[in-house]
């Protein structure tokens, strides 16, 4: 399975003004730095927790379809499936609507169950287009606080670390906030 992020979010989970207030920054000449630190913090949190903090589009490419049609999602929260494309043995695509993919949620796991029609065609796999992530302002408060703490700590060491290496550190206070959201696979 390959998950493809189809584009950056329209906005970050926290506004520039909110982050500047938290970091006690009054000047405007480093707004770009604060925004890049916020983006790096969001990306780090999304990678560590597999929670998408701002709603956006993804494409999941599944080469070998499970016999039962259940596909566990590796990013949450899954909002909607917009389309399913199944590829037959010759590689010819067949487009199915969202009604052919049912979202199932149980015990902290989110999955998509594909219809028998899709499974019958999908000899060479499927591509699932979907919307994943929290609506604007809807990310959990603990994750937003973790962003604030990571941005604040990274802002303090910005001269010692290049922008490409940010966030340079995830402070223990932010790590503690991420623990309830991290999924451990056995």
PDB file of C-alpha atoms in Angstrom:
ATOM      1  CA  UNK A   1       0.000   0.000   0.000  1.00  0.00           C
ATOM      2  CA  UNK A   2       1.174   3.460  -0.847  1.00  0.00           C
ATOM      3  CA  UNK A   3      -0.417   6.609   0.559  1.00  0.00           C
ATOM      4  CA  UNK A   4      -0.039   9.754  -1.540  1.00  0.00           C
ATOM      5  CA  UNK A   5      -0.731  13.184  -0.052  1.00  0.00           C
ATOM      6  CA  UNK A   6      -2.434  15.113  -2.854  1.00  0.00           C
ATOM      7  CA  UNK A   7      -1.573  18.571  -1.592  1.00  0.00           C
ATOM      8  CA  UNK A   8      -0.798  20.713   1.392  1.00  0.00           C
ATOM      9  CA  UNK A   9      -3.574  21.826   3.712  1.00  0.00           C
ATOM     10  CA  UNK A  10      -5.292  25.124   3.017  1.00  0.00           C
ATOM     11  CA  UNK A  11      -4.186  26.368   6.448  1.00  0.00           C
ATOM     12  CA  UNK A  12      -2.240  25.172   9.453  1.00  0.00           C
ATOM     13  CA  UNK A  13      -4.060  24.054  12.644  1.00  0.00           C
ATOM     14  CA  UNK A  14      -2.926  27.201  14.483  1.00  0.00           C
ATOM     15  CA  UNK A  15      -2.788  30.756  13.201  1.00  0.00           C
ATOM     16  CA  UNK A  16       0.358  32.818  13.040  1.00  0.00           C
ATOM     17  CA  UNK A  17      -1.127  35.206  15.612  1.00  0.00           C
ATOM     18  CA  UNK A  18      -1.810  32.348  18.037  1.00  0.00           C
ATOM     19  CA  UNK A  19       1.741  31.019  17.710  1.00  0.00           C
ATOM     20  CA  UNK A  20       3.324  34.453  18.070  1.00  0.00           C
ATOM     21  CA  UNK A  21       1.272  35.078  21.217  1.00  0.00           C
ATOM     22  CA  UNK A  22       2.317  31.703  22.679  1.00  0.00           C
ATOM     23  CA  UNK A  23       5.996  32.338  21.863  1.00  0.00           C
ATOM     24  CA  UNK A  24       5.753  35.979  23.004  1.00  0.00           C
ATOM     25  CA  UNK A  25       6.975  37.307  19.678  1.00  0.00           C
ATOM     26  CA  UNK A  26       5.974  40.897  18.981  1.00  0.00           C
ATOM     27  CA  UNK A  27       7.967  41.612  15.824  1.00  0.00           C
ATOM     28  CA  UNK A  28       6.849  40.740  12.319  1.00  0.00           C
ATOM     29  CA  UNK A  29      10.186  40.178  10.583  1.00  0.00           C
ATOM     30  CA  UNK A  30      10.328  36.483  11.559  1.00  0.00           C
ATOM     31  CA  UNK A  31       6.790  35.501  10.582  1.00  0.00           C
ATOM     32  CA  UNK A  32       8.139  33.244   7.823  1.00  0.00           C
ATOM     33  CA  UNK A  33      10.298  31.377  10.325  1.00  0.00           C
ATOM     34  CA  UNK A  34       7.363  30.878  12.698  1.00  0.00           C
ATOM     35  CA  UNK A  35       5.170  29.593   9.851  1.00  0.00           C
ATOM     36  CA  UNK A  36       7.836  27.150   8.660  1.00  0.00           C
ATOM     37  CA  UNK A  37       8.314  25.905  12.238  1.00  0.00           C
ATOM     38  CA  UNK A  38       4.546  25.406  12.522  1.00  0.00           C
ATOM     39  CA  UNK A  39       4.490  23.416   9.289  1.00  0.00           C
ATOM     40  CA  UNK A  40       7.432  21.272  10.443  1.00  0.00           C
ATOM     41  CA  UNK A  41       5.769  20.695  13.835  1.00  0.00           C
ATOM     42  CA  UNK A  42       2.494  19.627  12.172  1.00  0.00           C
ATOM     43  CA  UNK A  43       4.306  17.270   9.811  1.00  0.00           C
ATOM     44  CA  UNK A  44       6.251  15.741  12.712  1.00  0.00           C
ATOM     45  CA  UNK A  45       3.113  15.226  14.786  1.00  0.00           C
ATOM     46  CA  UNK A  46       1.296  13.690  11.818  1.00  0.00           C
ATOM     47  CA  UNK A  47       4.199  11.275  11.248  1.00  0.00           C
ATOM     48  CA  UNK A  48       4.407  10.278  14.929  1.00  0.00           C
ATOM     49  CA  UNK A  49       0.680   9.887  15.559  1.00  0.00           C
ATOM     50  CA  UNK A  50      -0.678   9.060  12.078  1.00  0.00           C
ATOM     51  CA  UNK A  51      -3.359  11.676  12.801  1.00  0.00           C
ATOM     52  CA  UNK A  52      -3.902  14.244  10.037  1.00  0.00           C
ATOM     53  CA  UNK A  53      -4.402  17.590  11.769  1.00  0.00           C
ATOM     54  CA  UNK A  54      -5.912  19.500   8.832  1.00  0.00           C
ATOM     55  CA  UNK A  55      -8.326  17.978   6.344  1.00  0.00           C
ATOM     56  CA  UNK A  56      -6.927  17.247   2.899  1.00  0.00           C
ATOM     57  CA  UNK A  57      -7.054  14.774   0.020  1.00  0.00           C
ATOM     58  CA  UNK A  58      -5.104  11.528  -0.178  1.00  0.00           C
ATOM     59  CA  UNK A  59      -4.856   8.642  -2.625  1.00  0.00           C
ATOM     60  CA  UNK A  60      -4.291   5.133  -1.304  1.00  0.00           C
ATOM     61  CA  UNK A  61      -2.841   2.702  -3.850  1.00  0.00           C
ATOM     62  CA  UNK A  62      -3.396  -0.957  -2.972  1.00  0.00           C
ATOM     63  CA  UNK A  63      -1.672  -3.447  -5.274  1.00  0.00           C
ATOM     64  CA  UNK A  64      -3.009  -6.635  -3.742  1.00  0.00           C
ATOM     65  CA  UNK A  65      -6.564  -6.430  -2.488  1.00  0.00           C
ATOM     66  CA  UNK A  66      -7.449  -8.460   0.620  1.00  0.00           C
ATOM     67  CA  UNK A  67     -10.003 -11.187  -0.156  1.00  0.00           C
ATOM     68  CA  UNK A  68     -12.507  -9.744   2.323  1.00  0.00           C
ATOM     69  CA  UNK A  69     -12.180  -6.211   0.894  1.00  0.00           C
ATOM     70  CA  UNK A  70     -11.206  -4.657   4.247  1.00  0.00           C
ATOM     71  CA  UNK A  71      -8.410  -2.110   4.039  1.00  0.00           C
ATOM     72  CA  UNK A  72      -7.138  -0.617   7.288  1.00  0.00           C
ATOM     73  CA  UNK A  73      -6.343   3.082   7.072  1.00  0.00           C
ATOM     74  CA  UNK A  74      -2.916   4.242   8.159  1.00  0.00           C
ATOM     75  CA  UNK A  75      -3.969   7.867   8.599  1.00  0.00           C
ATOM     76  CA  UNK A  76      -6.915   9.129  10.613  1.00  0.00           C
ATOM     77  CA  UNK A  77      -9.522  10.504  10.939  1.00  0.00           C
ATOM     78  CA  UNK A  78     -10.989   9.293   7.674  1.00  0.00           C
ATOM     79  CA  UNK A  79     -13.736  11.729   6.627  1.00  0.00           C
ATOM     80  CA  UNK A  80     -14.967  10.418   3.295  1.00  0.00           C
ATOM     81  CA  UNK A  81     -14.143   8.329   0.277  1.00  0.00           C
ATOM     82  CA  UNK A  82     -14.591  10.343  -2.914  1.00  0.00           C
ATOM     83  CA  UNK A  83     -13.907   7.621  -5.482  1.00  0.00           C
ATOM     84  CA  UNK A  84     -12.519   4.131  -6.026  1.00  0.00           C
ATOM     85  CA  UNK A  85     -10.715   3.071  -9.174  1.00  0.00           C
ATOM     86  CA  UNK A  86     -10.279  -0.676  -9.702  1.00  0.00           C
ATOM     87  CA  UNK A  87      -7.825  -2.083 -12.260  1.00  0.00           C
ATOM     88  CA  UNK A  88      -8.662  -5.310 -14.054  1.00  0.00           C
ATOM     89  CA  UNK A  89      -6.145  -7.979 -15.184  1.00  0.00           C
ATOM     90  CA  UNK A  90      -5.324  -5.958 -18.309  1.00  0.00           C
ATOM     91  CA  UNK A  91      -4.789  -2.783 -16.263  1.00  0.00           C
ATOM     92  CA  UNK A  92      -7.954  -1.112 -17.501  1.00  0.00           C
ATOM     93  CA  UNK A  93      -9.386   1.242 -14.860  1.00  0.00           C
ATOM     94  CA  UNK A  94     -13.021   1.143 -13.754  1.00  0.00           C
ATOM     95  CA  UNK A  95     -14.270   4.091 -11.722  1.00  0.00           C
ATOM     96  CA  UNK A  96     -16.675   3.462  -8.836  1.00  0.00           C
ATOM     97  CA  UNK A  97     -18.488   6.035  -6.724  1.00  0.00           C
ATOM     98  CA  UNK A  98     -18.114   6.503  -2.977  1.00  0.00           C
ATOM     99  CA  UNK A  99     -21.069   4.186  -2.271  1.00  0.00           C
ATOM    100  CA  UNK A 100     -18.790   1.251  -3.171  1.00  0.00           C
ATOM    101  CA  UNK A 101     -16.509   1.953  -0.182  1.00  0.00           C
ATOM    102  CA  UNK A 102     -17.991   1.841   3.305  1.00  0.00           C
ATOM    103  CA  UNK A 103     -16.059   3.457   6.147  1.00  0.00           C
ATOM    104  CA  UNK A 104     -15.917   1.250   9.251  1.00  0.00           C
ATOM    105  CA  UNK A 105     -14.748   2.378  12.686  1.00  0.00           C
ATOM    106  CA  UNK A 106     -14.204   0.054  15.628  1.00  0.00           C
ATOM    107  CA  UNK A 107     -11.838  -0.084  18.604  1.00  0.00           C
ATOM    108  CA  UNK A 108      -9.714   2.823  17.395  1.00  0.00           C
ATOM    109  CA  UNK A 109      -9.254   1.328  13.945  1.00  0.00           C
ATOM    110  CA  UNK A 110     -10.604   2.898  10.788  1.00  0.00           C
ATOM    111  CA  UNK A 111     -11.003   0.848   7.642  1.00  0.00           C
ATOM    112  CA  UNK A 112     -12.660   0.910   4.252  1.00  0.00           C
ATOM    113  CA  UNK A 113     -14.716  -2.079   3.144  1.00  0.00           C
ATOM    114  CA  UNK A 114     -14.926  -2.335  -0.628  1.00  0.00           C
ATOM    115  CA  UNK A 115     -18.081  -3.653  -2.298  1.00  0.00           C
ATOM    116  CA  UNK A 116     -18.157  -7.036  -4.059  1.00  0.00           C
ATOM    117  CA  UNK A 117     -18.435  -5.160  -7.390  1.00  0.00           C
ATOM    118  CA  UNK A 118     -15.057  -3.490  -6.791  1.00  0.00           C
ATOM    119  CA  UNK A 119     -13.433  -6.712  -5.576  1.00  0.00           C
ATOM    120  CA  UNK A 120     -14.663  -8.571  -8.679  1.00  0.00           C
ATOM    121  CA  UNK A 121     -12.901  -6.126 -11.009  1.00  0.00           C
ATOM    122  CA  UNK A 122      -9.759  -5.360  -8.975  1.00  0.00           C
ATOM    123  CA  UNK A 123      -7.349  -8.037 -10.245  1.00  0.00           C
ATOM    124  CA  UNK A 124      -4.549  -5.444 -10.431  1.00  0.00           C
ATOM    125  CA  UNK A 125      -5.423  -3.433  -7.335  1.00  0.00           C
ATOM    126  CA  UNK A 126      -7.313  -0.269  -6.518  1.00  0.00           C
ATOM    127  CA  UNK A 127      -6.797   3.433  -5.934  1.00  0.00           C
ATOM    128  CA  UNK A 128      -8.960   5.024  -3.261  1.00  0.00           C
ATOM    129  CA  UNK A 129      -9.356   8.820  -3.254  1.00  0.00           C
ATOM    130  CA  UNK A 130     -10.331  10.114   0.174  1.00  0.00           C
ATOM    131  CA  UNK A 131     -10.529  13.071   2.518  1.00  0.00           C
ATOM    132  CA  UNK A 132      -8.608  12.609   5.756  1.00  0.00           C
ATOM    133  CA  UNK A 133      -8.095  14.923   8.716  1.00  0.00           C
ATOM    134  CA  UNK A 134      -9.805  17.246  11.127  1.00  0.00           C
ATOM    135  CA  UNK A 135     -11.907  20.166   9.973  1.00  0.00           C
ATOM    136  CA  UNK A 136     -10.498  23.674  10.523  1.00  0.00           C
ATOM    137  CA  UNK A 137      -9.947  24.223  14.217  1.00  0.00           C
ATOM    138  CA  UNK A 138     -11.073  20.673  15.030  1.00  0.00           C
ATOM    139  CA  UNK A 139      -7.745  19.046  15.931  1.00  0.00           C
ATOM    140  CA  UNK A 140      -7.579  17.862  19.546  1.00  0.00           C
ATOM    141  CA  UNK A 141      -6.382  20.488  22.000  1.00  0.00           C
ATOM    142  CA  UNK A 142      -3.518  18.258  23.157  1.00  0.00           C
ATOM    143  CA  UNK A 143      -2.106  18.075  19.644  1.00  0.00           C
ATOM    144  CA  UNK A 144      -2.467  21.832  19.157  1.00  0.00           C
ATOM    145  CA  UNK A 145      -0.628  22.394  22.442  1.00  0.00           C
ATOM    146  CA  UNK A 146       2.121  20.040  21.234  1.00  0.00           C
ATOM    147  CA  UNK A 147       2.490  22.195  18.100  1.00  0.00           C
ATOM    148  CA  UNK A 148       2.827  25.300  20.274  1.00  0.00           C
ATOM    149  CA  UNK A 149       5.503  23.656  22.424  1.00  0.00           C
ATOM    150  CA  UNK A 150       7.483  22.340  19.464  1.00  0.00           C
ATOM    151  CA  UNK A 151       7.352  25.720  17.697  1.00  0.00           C
ATOM    152  CA  UNK A 152       8.393  27.523  20.873  1.00  0.00           C
ATOM    153  CA  UNK A 153      11.354  25.204  21.532  1.00  0.00           C
ATOM    154  CA  UNK A 154      12.430  25.247  17.878  1.00  0.00           C
ATOM    155  CA  UNK A 155      12.170  29.032  17.729  1.00  0.00           C
ATOM    156  CA  UNK A 156      14.546  29.297  20.688  1.00  0.00           C
ATOM    157  CA  UNK A 157      17.237  27.206  18.926  1.00  0.00           C
ATOM    158  CA  UNK A 158      16.611  28.542  15.403  1.00  0.00           C
ATOM    159  CA  UNK A 159      20.125  29.992  15.066  1.00  0.00           C
ATOM    160  CA  UNK A 160      21.783  26.659  15.875  1.00  0.00           C
ATOM    161  CA  UNK A 161      19.773  24.530  13.422  1.00  0.00           C
ATOM    162  CA  UNK A 162      19.032  25.105   9.744  1.00  0.00           C
ATOM    163  CA  UNK A 163      15.390  25.500   8.692  1.00  0.00           C
ATOM    164  CA  UNK A 164      15.555  22.217   6.743  1.00  0.00           C
ATOM    165  CA  UNK A 165      16.361  20.331   9.978  1.00  0.00           C
ATOM    166  CA  UNK A 166      13.401  21.670  11.947  1.00  0.00           C
ATOM    167  CA  UNK A 167      11.921  20.761  14.261  1.00  0.00           C
ATOM    168  CA  UNK A 168      15.285  20.328  15.912  1.00  0.00           C
ATOM    169  CA  UNK A 169      13.738  18.895  19.032  1.00  0.00           C
ATOM    170  CA  UNK A 170      10.467  17.668  20.380  1.00  0.00           C
ATOM    171  CA  UNK A 171      10.497  18.763  24.019  1.00  0.00           C
ATOM    172  CA  UNK A 172       9.452  16.189  26.636  1.00  0.00           C
ATOM    173  CA  UNK A 173       6.310  18.215  27.404  1.00  0.00           C
ATOM    174  CA  UNK A 174       5.237  17.866  23.754  1.00  0.00           C
ATOM    175  CA  UNK A 175       6.152  14.165  23.650  1.00  0.00           C
ATOM    176  CA  UNK A 176       3.922  13.565  26.673  1.00  0.00           C
ATOM    177  CA  UNK A 177       1.022  15.238  24.865  1.00  0.00           C
ATOM    178  CA  UNK A 178       1.511  12.943  21.856  1.00  0.00           C
ATOM    179  CA  UNK A 179       1.528   9.669  23.808  1.00  0.00           C
ATOM    180  CA  UNK A 180      -2.270   9.167  23.950  1.00  0.00           C
ATOM    181  CA  UNK A 181      -2.452   9.577  20.162  1.00  0.00           C
ATOM    182  CA  UNK A 182       0.390   7.274  19.170  1.00  0.00           C
ATOM    183  CA  UNK A 183      -0.654   3.892  17.847  1.00  0.00           C
ATOM    184  CA  UNK A 184       1.639   1.022  18.667  1.00  0.00           C
ATOM    185  CA  UNK A 185       1.531  -1.878  16.245  1.00  0.00           C
ATOM    186  CA  UNK A 186       2.331  -5.355  17.462  1.00  0.00           C
TER     187      UNK A 186
END
